[in-house]
């Protein structure tokens, strides 16, 4: 019988993509960010719409959107005084439906 220690092993470097995936998991570690992502995944939304759909305060939503934007998970476009946010990191969002399939179904991004 072959055990894992009998098999040849290849060293794994601590370089990307591991660092990038660790950053993505940190982004997903906050329930408020997950709620925001689940709302904007269904389509572009402004902060007021996100607040209404998540029940989060404007300050809280704005703070999390700044973090998501800095991590290049979301982008925004300005229309007048409103900014509309959308998901741009497909790899990040692809993790969510699989993670919540049994507890809280989330539709994958179109």
PDB file of N, CA and C in Angstrom:
ATOM      1  N   UNK A   1       0.844  -1.181   0.000  1.00  0.00           N
ATOM      2  CA  UNK A   1       0.000   0.000   0.000  1.00  0.00           C
ATOM      3  C   UNK A   1       0.884   1.236   0.000  1.00  0.00           C
ATOM      4  N   UNK A   2       0.576   2.168  -0.843  1.00  0.00           N
ATOM      5  CA  UNK A   2       1.361   3.393  -0.945  1.00  0.00           C
ATOM      6  C   UNK A   2       0.772   4.457  -0.034  1.00  0.00           C
ATOM      7  N   UNK A   3       1.626   5.075   0.755  1.00  0.00           N
ATOM      8  CA  UNK A   3       1.182   6.165   1.625  1.00  0.00           C
ATOM      9  C   UNK A   3       1.620   7.482   1.018  1.00  0.00           C
ATOM     10  N   UNK A   4       1.001   8.574   1.425  1.00  0.00           N
ATOM     11  CA  UNK A   4       1.399   9.875   0.882  1.00  0.00           C
ATOM     12  C   UNK A   4       2.883  10.166   1.071  1.00  0.00           C
ATOM     13  N   UNK A   5       3.478   9.668   2.162  1.00  0.00           N
ATOM     14  CA  UNK A   5       4.900   9.953   2.390  1.00  0.00           C
ATOM     15  C   UNK A   5       5.791   9.166   1.443  1.00  0.00           C
ATOM     16  N   UNK A   6       5.267   8.069   0.865  1.00  0.00           N
ATOM     17  CA  UNK A   6       6.043   7.281  -0.088  1.00  0.00           C
ATOM     18  C   UNK A   6       6.093   7.928  -1.467  1.00  0.00           C
ATOM     19  N   UNK A   7       5.137   8.758  -1.757  1.00  0.00           N
ATOM     20  CA  UNK A   7       5.066   9.378  -3.072  1.00  0.00           C
ATOM     21  C   UNK A   7       6.046  10.539  -3.158  1.00  0.00           C
ATOM     22  N   UNK A   8       6.537  10.775  -4.361  1.00  0.00           N
ATOM     23  CA  UNK A   8       7.431  11.913  -4.575  1.00  0.00           C
ATOM     24  C   UNK A   8       6.659  13.199  -4.326  1.00  0.00           C
ATOM     25  N   UNK A   9       7.296  14.122  -3.655  1.00  0.00           N
ATOM     26  CA  UNK A   9       6.645  15.401  -3.382  1.00  0.00           C
ATOM     27  C   UNK A   9       7.408  16.518  -4.056  1.00  0.00           C
ATOM     28  N   UNK A  10       6.663  17.485  -4.476  1.00  0.00           N
ATOM     29  CA  UNK A  10       7.241  18.665  -5.098  1.00  0.00           C
ATOM     30  C   UNK A  10       7.032  19.831  -4.155  1.00  0.00           C
ATOM     31  N   UNK A  11       8.091  20.576  -3.854  1.00  0.00           N
ATOM     32  CA  UNK A  11       7.918  21.730  -2.968  1.00  0.00           C
ATOM     33  C   UNK A  11       6.923  22.727  -3.565  1.00  0.00           C
ATOM     34  N   UNK A  12       6.138  23.314  -2.695  1.00  0.00           N
ATOM     35  CA  UNK A  12       5.167  24.321  -3.117  1.00  0.00           C
ATOM     36  C   UNK A  12       5.698  25.676  -2.687  1.00  0.00           C
ATOM     37  N   UNK A  13       5.819  26.566  -3.635  1.00  0.00           N
ATOM     38  CA  UNK A  13       6.327  27.896  -3.305  1.00  0.00           C
ATOM     39  C   UNK A  13       5.236  28.714  -2.639  1.00  0.00           C
ATOM     40  N   UNK A  14       5.644  29.735  -1.918  1.00  0.00           N
ATOM     41  CA  UNK A  14       4.699  30.618  -1.227  1.00  0.00           C
ATOM     42  C   UNK A  14       4.489  31.892  -2.043  1.00  0.00           C
ATOM     43  N   UNK A  15       4.386  31.732  -3.346  1.00  0.00           N
ATOM     44  CA  UNK A  15       4.193  32.867  -4.234  1.00  0.00           C
ATOM     45  C   UNK A  15       2.797  32.792  -4.837  1.00  0.00           C
ATOM     46  N   UNK A  16       2.413  33.822  -5.583  1.00  0.00           N
ATOM     47  CA  UNK A  16       1.119  33.746  -6.261  1.00  0.00           C
ATOM     48  C   UNK A  16       1.036  32.443  -7.033  1.00  0.00           C
ATOM     49  N   UNK A  17      -0.086  31.789  -7.110  1.00  0.00           N
ATOM     50  CA  UNK A  17      -1.412  32.304  -6.786  1.00  0.00           C
ATOM     51  C   UNK A  17      -1.818  32.152  -5.321  1.00  0.00           C
ATOM     52  N   UNK A  18      -0.968  31.553  -4.474  1.00  0.00           N
ATOM     53  CA  UNK A  18      -1.371  31.332  -3.084  1.00  0.00           C
ATOM     54  C   UNK A  18      -1.647  32.633  -2.350  1.00  0.00           C
ATOM     55  N   UNK A  19      -0.820  33.618  -2.538  1.00  0.00           N
ATOM     56  CA  UNK A  19      -1.045  34.911  -1.882  1.00  0.00           C
ATOM     57  C   UNK A  19      -2.338  35.550  -2.374  1.00  0.00           C
ATOM     58  N   UNK A  20      -2.574  35.463  -3.668  1.00  0.00           N
ATOM     59  CA  UNK A  20      -3.788  36.063  -4.228  1.00  0.00           C
ATOM     60  C   UNK A  20      -5.036  35.363  -3.695  1.00  0.00           C
ATOM     61  N   UNK A  21      -4.993  34.032  -3.622  1.00  0.00           N
ATOM     62  CA  UNK A  21      -6.151  33.309  -3.089  1.00  0.00           C
ATOM     63  C   UNK A  21      -6.340  33.593  -1.608  1.00  0.00           C
ATOM     64  N   UNK A  22      -5.268  33.734  -0.859  1.00  0.00           N
ATOM     65  CA  UNK A  22      -5.390  34.085   0.564  1.00  0.00           C
ATOM     66  C   UNK A  22      -6.070  35.441   0.703  1.00  0.00           C
ATOM     67  N   UNK A  23      -5.712  36.385  -0.149  1.00  0.00           N
ATOM     68  CA  UNK A  23      -6.361  37.705  -0.129  1.00  0.00           C
ATOM     69  C   UNK A  23      -7.851  37.589  -0.462  1.00  0.00           C
ATOM     70  N   UNK A  24      -8.181  36.759  -1.419  1.00  0.00           N
ATOM     71  CA  UNK A  24      -9.590  36.572  -1.789  1.00  0.00           C
ATOM     72  C   UNK A  24     -10.389  35.986  -0.627  1.00  0.00           C
ATOM     73  N   UNK A  25      -9.815  34.997   0.040  1.00  0.00           N
ATOM     74  CA  UNK A  25     -10.520  34.398   1.175  1.00  0.00           C
ATOM     75  C   UNK A  25     -10.692  35.400   2.309  1.00  0.00           C
ATOM     76  N   UNK A  26      -9.717  36.288   2.506  1.00  0.00           N
ATOM     77  CA  UNK A  26      -9.877  37.344   3.515  1.00  0.00           C
ATOM     78  C   UNK A  26     -11.046  38.261   3.146  1.00  0.00           C
ATOM     79  N   UNK A  27     -11.178  38.571   1.862  1.00  0.00           N
ATOM     80  CA  UNK A  27     -12.314  39.395   1.422  1.00  0.00           C
ATOM     81  C   UNK A  27     -13.644  38.711   1.723  1.00  0.00           C
ATOM     82  N   UNK A  28     -13.685  37.407   1.557  1.00  0.00           N
ATOM     83  CA  UNK A  28     -14.921  36.658   1.774  1.00  0.00           C
ATOM     84  C   UNK A  28     -15.196  36.360   3.244  1.00  0.00           C
ATOM     85  N   UNK A  29     -14.281  36.734   4.117  1.00  0.00           N
ATOM     86  CA  UNK A  29     -14.423  36.368   5.528  1.00  0.00           C
ATOM     87  C   UNK A  29     -15.394  37.258   6.290  1.00  0.00           C
ATOM     88  N   UNK A  30     -15.895  38.301   5.675  1.00  0.00           N
ATOM     89  CA  UNK A  30     -16.803  39.218   6.364  1.00  0.00           C
ATOM     90  C   UNK A  30     -18.231  39.045   5.844  1.00  0.00           C
ATOM     91  N   UNK A  31     -19.186  38.763   6.737  1.00  0.00           N
ATOM     92  CA  UNK A  31     -20.575  38.565   6.296  1.00  0.00           C
ATOM     93  C   UNK A  31     -21.167  39.775   5.566  1.00  0.00           C
ATOM     94  N   UNK A  32     -20.794  40.980   5.974  1.00  0.00           N
ATOM     95  CA  UNK A  32     -21.324  42.174   5.298  1.00  0.00           C
ATOM     96  C   UNK A  32     -20.842  42.242   3.859  1.00  0.00           C
ATOM     97  N   UNK A  33     -19.575  41.923   3.627  1.00  0.00           N
ATOM     98  CA  UNK A  33     -19.060  41.935   2.252  1.00  0.00           C
ATOM     99  C   UNK A  33     -19.741  40.864   1.410  1.00  0.00           C
ATOM    100  N   UNK A  34     -20.006  39.712   2.012  1.00  0.00           N
ATOM    101  CA  UNK A  34     -20.712  38.660   1.272  1.00  0.00           C
ATOM    102  C   UNK A  34     -22.118  39.111   0.889  1.00  0.00           C
ATOM    103  N   UNK A  35     -22.783  39.802   1.790  1.00  0.00           N
ATOM    104  CA  UNK A  35     -24.124  40.314   1.481  1.00  0.00           C
ATOM    105  C   UNK A  35     -24.059  41.321   0.342  1.00  0.00           C
ATOM    106  N   UNK A  36     -23.081  42.214   0.396  1.00  0.00           N
ATOM    107  CA  UNK A  36     -22.915  43.221  -0.657  1.00  0.00           C
ATOM    108  C   UNK A  36     -22.619  42.541  -1.991  1.00  0.00           C
ATOM    109  N   UNK A  37     -21.707  41.578  -1.985  1.00  0.00           N
ATOM    110  CA  UNK A  37     -21.373  40.866  -3.216  1.00  0.00           C
ATOM    111  C   UNK A  37     -22.585  40.135  -3.782  1.00  0.00           C
ATOM    112  N   UNK A  38     -23.393  39.542  -2.911  1.00  0.00           N
ATOM    113  CA  UNK A  38     -24.561  38.811  -3.409  1.00  0.00           C
ATOM    114  C   UNK A  38     -25.563  39.745  -4.074  1.00  0.00           C
ATOM    115  N   UNK A  39     -25.639  40.996  -3.610  1.00  0.00           N
ATOM    116  CA  UNK A  39     -26.552  41.980  -4.210  1.00  0.00           C
ATOM    117  C   UNK A  39     -26.020  42.471  -5.551  1.00  0.00           C
ATOM    118  N   UNK A  40     -24.745  42.853  -5.602  1.00  0.00           N
ATOM    119  CA  UNK A  40     -24.238  43.421  -6.857  1.00  0.00           C
ATOM    120  C   UNK A  40     -23.948  42.350  -7.904  1.00  0.00           C
ATOM    121  N   UNK A  41     -23.903  41.109  -7.478  1.00  0.00           N
ATOM    122  CA  UNK A  41     -23.745  40.042  -8.460  1.00  0.00           C
ATOM    123  C   UNK A  41     -24.968  39.944  -9.360  1.00  0.00           C
ATOM    124  N   UNK A  42     -26.111  40.310  -8.844  1.00  0.00           N
ATOM    125  CA  UNK A  42     -27.344  40.232  -9.621  1.00  0.00           C
ATOM    126  C   UNK A  42     -27.482  41.394 -10.602  1.00  0.00           C
ATOM    127  N   UNK A  43     -26.595  42.372 -10.497  1.00  0.00           N
ATOM    128  CA  UNK A  43     -26.604  43.512 -11.408  1.00  0.00           C
ATOM    129  C   UNK A  43     -25.997  44.728 -10.748  1.00  0.00           C
ATOM    130  N   UNK A  44     -25.623  45.680 -11.556  1.00  0.00           N
ATOM    131  CA  UNK A  44     -25.047  46.927 -11.051  1.00  0.00           C
ATOM    132  C   UNK A  44     -25.991  47.595 -10.060  1.00  0.00           C
ATOM    133  N   UNK A  45     -25.430  48.094  -8.964  1.00  0.00           N
ATOM    134  CA  UNK A  45     -26.230  48.770  -7.934  1.00  0.00           C
ATOM    135  C   UNK A  45     -25.465  49.972  -7.409  1.00  0.00           C
ATOM    136  N   UNK A  46     -26.222  50.997  -6.977  1.00  0.00           N
ATOM    137  CA  UNK A  46     -25.571  52.121  -6.302  1.00  0.00           C
ATOM    138  C   UNK A  46     -25.646  51.886  -4.793  1.00  0.00           C
ATOM    139  N   UNK A  47     -24.984  52.736  -4.020  1.00  0.00           N
ATOM    140  CA  UNK A  47     -24.891  52.537  -2.575  1.00  0.00           C
ATOM    141  C   UNK A  47     -26.270  52.539  -1.923  1.00  0.00           C
ATOM    142  N   UNK A  48     -27.142  53.435  -2.348  1.00  0.00           N
ATOM    143  CA  UNK A  48     -28.489  53.501  -1.772  1.00  0.00           C
ATOM    144  C   UNK A  48     -29.240  52.189  -1.990  1.00  0.00           C
ATOM    145  N   UNK A  49     -29.144  51.642  -3.185  1.00  0.00           N
ATOM    146  CA  UNK A  49     -29.804  50.364  -3.475  1.00  0.00           C
ATOM    147  C   UNK A  49     -29.206  49.235  -2.645  1.00  0.00           C
ATOM    148  N   UNK A  50     -27.883  49.228  -2.538  1.00  0.00           N
ATOM    149  CA  UNK A  50     -27.213  48.182  -1.754  1.00  0.00           C
ATOM    150  C   UNK A  50     -27.648  48.261  -0.295  1.00  0.00           C
ATOM    151  N   UNK A  51     -27.713  49.474   0.247  1.00  0.00           N
ATOM    152  CA  UNK A  51     -28.164  49.656   1.637  1.00  0.00           C
ATOM    153  C   UNK A  51     -29.581  49.118   1.820  1.00  0.00           C
ATOM    154  N   UNK A  52     -30.458  49.453   0.897  1.00  0.00           N
ATOM    155  CA  UNK A  52     -31.844  49.011   0.992  1.00  0.00           C
ATOM    156  C   UNK A  52     -31.999  47.503   0.913  1.00  0.00           C
ATOM    157  N   UNK A  53     -31.190  46.870   0.090  1.00  0.00           N
ATOM    158  CA  UNK A  53     -31.308  45.426  -0.106  1.00  0.00           C
ATOM    159  C   UNK A  53     -30.586  44.606   0.961  1.00  0.00           C
ATOM    160  N   UNK A  54     -29.571  45.194   1.600  1.00  0.00           N
ATOM    161  CA  UNK A  54     -28.810  44.454   2.610  1.00  0.00           C
ATOM    162  C   UNK A  54     -29.184  44.826   4.035  1.00  0.00           C
ATOM    163  N   UNK A  55     -29.777  46.017   4.214  1.00  0.00           N
ATOM    164  CA  UNK A  55     -30.071  46.490   5.563  1.00  0.00           C
ATOM    165  C   UNK A  55     -28.867  47.082   6.269  1.00  0.00           C
ATOM    166  N   UNK A  56     -27.763  47.241   5.555  1.00  0.00           N
ATOM    167  CA  UNK A  56     -26.547  47.816   6.130  1.00  0.00           C
ATOM    168  C   UNK A  56     -26.587  49.335   6.016  1.00  0.00           C
ATOM    169  N   UNK A  57     -25.868  50.016   6.897  1.00  0.00           N
ATOM    170  CA  UNK A  57     -25.811  51.477   6.850  1.00  0.00           C
ATOM    171  C   UNK A  57     -24.967  51.938   5.668  1.00  0.00           C
ATOM    172  N   UNK A  58     -25.173  53.192   5.275  1.00  0.00           N
ATOM    173  CA  UNK A  58     -24.400  53.740   4.158  1.00  0.00           C
ATOM    174  C   UNK A  58     -22.913  53.746   4.478  1.00  0.00           C
ATOM    175  N   UNK A  59     -22.558  54.122   5.703  1.00  0.00           N
ATOM    176  CA  UNK A  59     -21.142  54.158   6.087  1.00  0.00           C
ATOM    177  C   UNK A  59     -20.523  52.763   5.997  1.00  0.00           C
ATOM    178  N   UNK A  60     -21.254  51.764   6.451  1.00  0.00           N
ATOM    179  CA  UNK A  60     -20.762  50.392   6.426  1.00  0.00           C
ATOM    180  C   UNK A  60     -20.602  49.898   4.993  1.00  0.00           C
ATOM    181  N   UNK A  61     -21.600  50.132   4.158  1.00  0.00           N
ATOM    182  CA  UNK A  61     -21.537  49.713   2.756  1.00  0.00           C
ATOM    183  C   UNK A  61     -20.385  50.412   2.048  1.00  0.00           C
ATOM    184  N   UNK A  62     -20.245  51.712   2.251  1.00  0.00           N
ATOM    185  CA  UNK A  62     -19.171  52.472   1.599  1.00  0.00           C
ATOM    186  C   UNK A  62     -17.802  51.952   2.007  1.00  0.00           C
ATOM    187  N   UNK A  63     -17.636  51.648   3.295  1.00  0.00           N
ATOM    188  CA  UNK A  63     -16.354  51.118   3.792  1.00  0.00           C
ATOM    189  C   UNK A  63     -16.021  49.798   3.100  1.00  0.00           C
ATOM    190  N   UNK A  64     -16.994  48.892   3.026  1.00  0.00           N
ATOM    191  CA  UNK A  64     -16.743  47.590   2.413  1.00  0.00           C
ATOM    192  C   UNK A  64     -16.534  47.705   0.904  1.00  0.00           C
ATOM    193  N   UNK A  65     -17.253  48.604   0.252  1.00  0.00           N
ATOM    194  CA  UNK A  65     -17.043  48.799  -1.184  1.00  0.00           C
ATOM    195  C   UNK A  65     -15.648  49.339  -1.468  1.00  0.00           C
ATOM    196  N   UNK A  66     -15.129  50.195  -0.597  1.00  0.00           N
ATOM    197  CA  UNK A  66     -13.758  50.692  -0.764  1.00  0.00           C
ATOM    198  C   UNK A  66     -12.764  49.539  -0.702  1.00  0.00           C
ATOM    199  N   UNK A  67     -12.950  48.634   0.261  1.00  0.00           N
ATOM    200  CA  UNK A  67     -12.057  47.478   0.381  1.00  0.00           C
ATOM    201  C   UNK A  67     -12.165  46.571  -0.844  1.00  0.00           C
ATOM    202  N   UNK A  68     -13.373  46.326  -1.290  1.00  0.00           N
ATOM    203  CA  UNK A  68     -13.580  45.475  -2.462  1.00  0.00           C
ATOM    204  C   UNK A  68     -13.006  46.106  -3.727  1.00  0.00           C
ATOM    205  N   UNK A  69     -13.125  47.414  -3.834  1.00  0.00           N
ATOM    206  CA  UNK A  69     -12.575  48.123  -4.993  1.00  0.00           C
ATOM    207  C   UNK A  69     -11.047  48.101  -4.956  1.00  0.00           C
ATOM    208  N   UNK A  70     -10.463  48.329  -3.783  1.00  0.00           N
ATOM    209  CA  UNK A  70      -9.000  48.302  -3.648  1.00  0.00           C
ATOM    210  C   UNK A  70      -8.442  46.920  -3.984  1.00  0.00           C
ATOM    211  N   UNK A  71      -9.218  45.876  -3.704  1.00  0.00           N
ATOM    212  CA  UNK A  71      -8.799  44.507  -4.000  1.00  0.00           C
ATOM    213  C   UNK A  71      -9.124  44.102  -5.437  1.00  0.00           C
ATOM    214  N   UNK A  72      -9.659  45.039  -6.212  1.00  0.00           N
ATOM    215  CA  UNK A  72     -10.031  44.804  -7.605  1.00  0.00           C
ATOM    216  C   UNK A  72     -11.074  43.695  -7.752  1.00  0.00           C
ATOM    217  N   UNK A  73     -11.954  43.602  -6.749  1.00  0.00           N
ATOM    218  CA  UNK A  73     -13.068  42.658  -6.817  1.00  0.00           C
ATOM    219  C   UNK A  73     -14.281  43.313  -7.457  1.00  0.00           C
ATOM    220  N   UNK A  74     -14.409  44.632  -7.269  1.00  0.00           N
ATOM    221  CA  UNK A  74     -15.515  45.382  -7.861  1.00  0.00           C
ATOM    222  C   UNK A  74     -14.967  46.626  -8.550  1.00  0.00           C
ATOM    223  N   UNK A  75     -15.766  47.157  -9.441  1.00  0.00           N
ATOM    224  CA  UNK A  75     -15.451  48.429 -10.098  1.00  0.00           C
ATOM    225  C   UNK A  75     -16.716  49.267 -10.060  1.00  0.00           C
ATOM    226  N   UNK A  76     -16.555  50.553 -10.312  1.00  0.00           N
ATOM    227  CA  UNK A  76     -17.739  51.409 -10.322  1.00  0.00           C
ATOM    228  C   UNK A  76     -17.675  52.361 -11.507  1.00  0.00           C
ATOM    229  N   UNK A  77     -18.845  52.834 -11.860  1.00  0.00           N
ATOM    230  CA  UNK A  77     -18.942  53.877 -12.879  1.00  0.00           C
ATOM    231  C   UNK A  77     -19.824  54.968 -12.299  1.00  0.00           C
ATOM    232  N   UNK A  78     -19.501  56.178 -12.649  1.00  0.00           N
ATOM    233  CA  UNK A  78     -20.228  57.329 -12.112  1.00  0.00           C
ATOM    234  C   UNK A  78     -21.290  57.785 -13.103  1.00  0.00           C
ATOM    235  N   UNK A  79     -22.488  58.015 -12.577  1.00  0.00           N
ATOM    236  CA  UNK A  79     -23.589  58.591 -13.345  1.00  0.00           C
ATOM    237  C   UNK A  79     -24.120  59.730 -12.497  1.00  0.00           C
ATOM    238  N   UNK A  80     -23.810  60.964 -12.895  1.00  0.00           N
ATOM    239  CA  UNK A  80     -24.184  62.115 -12.073  1.00  0.00           C
ATOM    240  C   UNK A  80     -23.462  62.044 -10.740  1.00  0.00           C
ATOM    241  N   UNK A  81     -24.226  62.058  -9.660  1.00  0.00           N
ATOM    242  CA  UNK A  81     -23.597  61.977  -8.337  1.00  0.00           C
ATOM    243  C   UNK A  81     -23.574  60.546  -7.795  1.00  0.00           C
ATOM    244  N   UNK A  82     -24.154  59.609  -8.522  1.00  0.00           N
ATOM    245  CA  UNK A  82     -24.204  58.210  -8.077  1.00  0.00           C
ATOM    246  C   UNK A  82     -23.068  57.398  -8.690  1.00  0.00           C
ATOM    247  N   UNK A  83     -22.615  56.423  -7.919  1.00  0.00           N
ATOM    248  CA  UNK A  83     -21.657  55.443  -8.423  1.00  0.00           C
ATOM    249  C   UNK A  83     -22.336  54.085  -8.426  1.00  0.00           C
ATOM    250  N   UNK A  84     -22.217  53.403  -9.535  1.00  0.00           N
ATOM    251  CA  UNK A  84     -22.811  52.080  -9.690  1.00  0.00           C
ATOM    252  C   UNK A  84     -21.700  51.036  -9.653  1.00  0.00           C
ATOM    253  N   UNK A  85     -21.859  50.055  -8.771  1.00  0.00           N
ATOM    254  CA  UNK A  85     -20.834  49.041  -8.540  1.00  0.00           C
ATOM    255  C   UNK A  85     -21.212  47.731  -9.211  1.00  0.00           C
ATOM    256  N   UNK A  86     -20.173  47.029  -9.686  1.00  0.00           N
ATOM    257  CA  UNK A  86     -20.351  45.723 -10.316  1.00  0.00           C
ATOM    258  C   UNK A  86     -19.147  44.846  -9.975  1.00  0.00           C
ATOM    259  N   UNK A  87     -19.351  43.559  -9.997  1.00  0.00           N
ATOM    260  CA  UNK A  87     -18.268  42.607  -9.730  1.00  0.00           C
ATOM    261  C   UNK A  87     -17.417  42.466 -10.981  1.00  0.00           C
ATOM    262  N   UNK A  88     -16.101  42.498 -10.787  1.00  0.00           N
ATOM    263  CA  UNK A  88     -15.190  42.303 -11.918  1.00  0.00           C
ATOM    264  C   UNK A  88     -14.274  41.102 -11.708  1.00  0.00           C
ATOM    265  N   UNK A  89     -14.242  40.528 -10.505  1.00  0.00           N
ATOM    266  CA  UNK A  89     -13.391  39.375 -10.211  1.00  0.00           C
ATOM    267  C   UNK A  89     -14.239  38.105 -10.268  1.00  0.00           C
ATOM    268  N   UNK A  90     -14.310  37.496 -11.437  1.00  0.00           N
ATOM    269  CA  UNK A  90     -15.134  36.304 -11.629  1.00  0.00           C
ATOM    270  C   UNK A  90     -14.655  35.124 -10.797  1.00  0.00           C
ATOM    271  N   UNK A  91     -13.338  34.992 -10.614  1.00  0.00           N
ATOM    272  CA  UNK A  91     -12.813  33.887  -9.817  1.00  0.00           C
ATOM    273  C   UNK A  91     -13.289  33.977  -8.373  1.00  0.00           C
ATOM    274  N   UNK A  92     -13.293  35.182  -7.835  1.00  0.00           N
ATOM    275  CA  UNK A  92     -13.747  35.390  -6.461  1.00  0.00           C
ATOM    276  C   UNK A  92     -15.208  35.000  -6.326  1.00  0.00           C
ATOM    277  N   UNK A  93     -16.037  35.484  -7.223  1.00  0.00           N
ATOM    278  CA  UNK A  93     -17.462  35.206  -7.107  1.00  0.00           C
ATOM    279  C   UNK A  93     -17.785  33.741  -7.363  1.00  0.00           C
ATOM    280  N   UNK A  94     -16.985  33.060  -8.165  1.00  0.00           N
ATOM    281  CA  UNK A  94     -17.250  31.652  -8.463  1.00  0.00           C
ATOM    282  C   UNK A  94     -17.220  30.798  -7.199  1.00  0.00           C
ATOM    283  N   UNK A  95     -16.518  31.231  -6.176  1.00  0.00           N
ATOM    284  CA  UNK A  95     -16.455  30.484  -4.920  1.00  0.00           C
ATOM    285  C   UNK A  95     -17.757  30.556  -4.133  1.00  0.00           C
ATOM    286  N   UNK A  96     -18.483  31.644  -4.235  1.00  0.00           N
ATOM    287  CA  UNK A  96     -19.645  31.885  -3.371  1.00  0.00           C
ATOM    288  C   UNK A  96     -20.792  30.903  -3.560  1.00  0.00           C
ATOM    289  N   UNK A  97     -21.273  30.657  -4.775  1.00  0.00           N
ATOM    290  CA  UNK A  97     -22.408  29.731  -4.907  1.00  0.00           C
ATOM    291  C   UNK A  97     -22.088  28.338  -4.369  1.00  0.00           C
ATOM    292  N   UNK A  98     -20.854  27.887  -4.562  1.00  0.00           N
ATOM    293  CA  UNK A  98     -20.457  26.578  -4.064  1.00  0.00           C
ATOM    294  C   UNK A  98     -20.431  26.571  -2.541  1.00  0.00           C
ATOM    295  N   UNK A  99     -19.984  27.656  -1.944  1.00  0.00           N
ATOM    296  CA  UNK A  99     -19.842  27.731  -0.500  1.00  0.00           C
ATOM    297  C   UNK A  99     -21.179  27.761   0.219  1.00  0.00           C
ATOM    298  N   UNK A 100     -22.192  28.353  -0.382  1.00  0.00           N
ATOM    299  CA  UNK A 100     -23.471  28.539   0.293  1.00  0.00           C
ATOM    300  C   UNK A 100     -24.597  27.692  -0.283  1.00  0.00           C
ATOM    301  N   UNK A 101     -24.285  26.738  -1.104  1.00  0.00           N
ATOM    302  CA  UNK A 101     -25.314  25.952  -1.787  1.00  0.00           C
ATOM    303  C   UNK A 101     -26.281  25.276  -0.816  1.00  0.00           C
ATOM    304  N   UNK A 102     -25.799  24.804   0.327  1.00  0.00           N
ATOM    305  CA  UNK A 102     -26.662  24.078   1.263  1.00  0.00           C
ATOM    306  C   UNK A 102     -27.379  24.976   2.261  1.00  0.00           C
ATOM    307  N   UNK A 103     -26.833  26.160   2.529  1.00  0.00           N
ATOM    308  CA  UNK A 103     -27.414  26.998   3.574  1.00  0.00           C
ATOM    309  C   UNK A 103     -28.161  28.213   3.053  1.00  0.00           C
ATOM    310  N   UNK A 104     -27.668  28.828   2.001  1.00  0.00           N
ATOM    311  CA  UNK A 104     -28.285  30.050   1.484  1.00  0.00           C
ATOM    312  C   UNK A 104     -27.976  30.143  -0.002  1.00  0.00           C
ATOM    313  N   UNK A 105     -28.843  29.596  -0.836  1.00  0.00           N
ATOM    314  CA  UNK A 105     -28.549  29.574  -2.270  1.00  0.00           C
ATOM    315  C   UNK A 105     -28.319  30.969  -2.847  1.00  0.00           C
ATOM    316  N   UNK A 106     -27.244  31.102  -3.591  1.00  0.00           N
ATOM    317  CA  UNK A 106     -26.909  32.350  -4.270  1.00  0.00           C
ATOM    318  C   UNK A 106     -26.752  32.023  -5.743  1.00  0.00           C
ATOM    319  N   UNK A 107     -27.389  32.797  -6.565  1.00  0.00           N
ATOM    320  CA  UNK A 107     -27.262  32.586  -8.002  1.00  0.00           C
ATOM    321  C   UNK A 107     -25.879  33.040  -8.456  1.00  0.00           C
ATOM    322  N   UNK A 108     -25.220  32.271  -9.338  1.00  0.00           N
ATOM    323  CA  UNK A 108     -23.947  32.728  -9.883  1.00  0.00           C
ATOM    324  C   UNK A 108     -24.154  33.947 -10.763  1.00  0.00           C
ATOM    325  N   UNK A 109     -23.108  34.726 -10.904  1.00  0.00           N
ATOM    326  CA  UNK A 109     -23.194  35.917 -11.749  1.00  0.00           C
ATOM    327  C   UNK A 109     -23.534  35.511 -13.174  1.00  0.00           C
ATOM    328  N   UNK A 110     -24.366  36.318 -13.820  1.00  0.00           N
ATOM    329  CA  UNK A 110     -24.705  36.022 -15.222  1.00  0.00           C
ATOM    330  C   UNK A 110     -23.506  36.211 -16.128  1.00  0.00           C
TER     331      UNK A 110
END
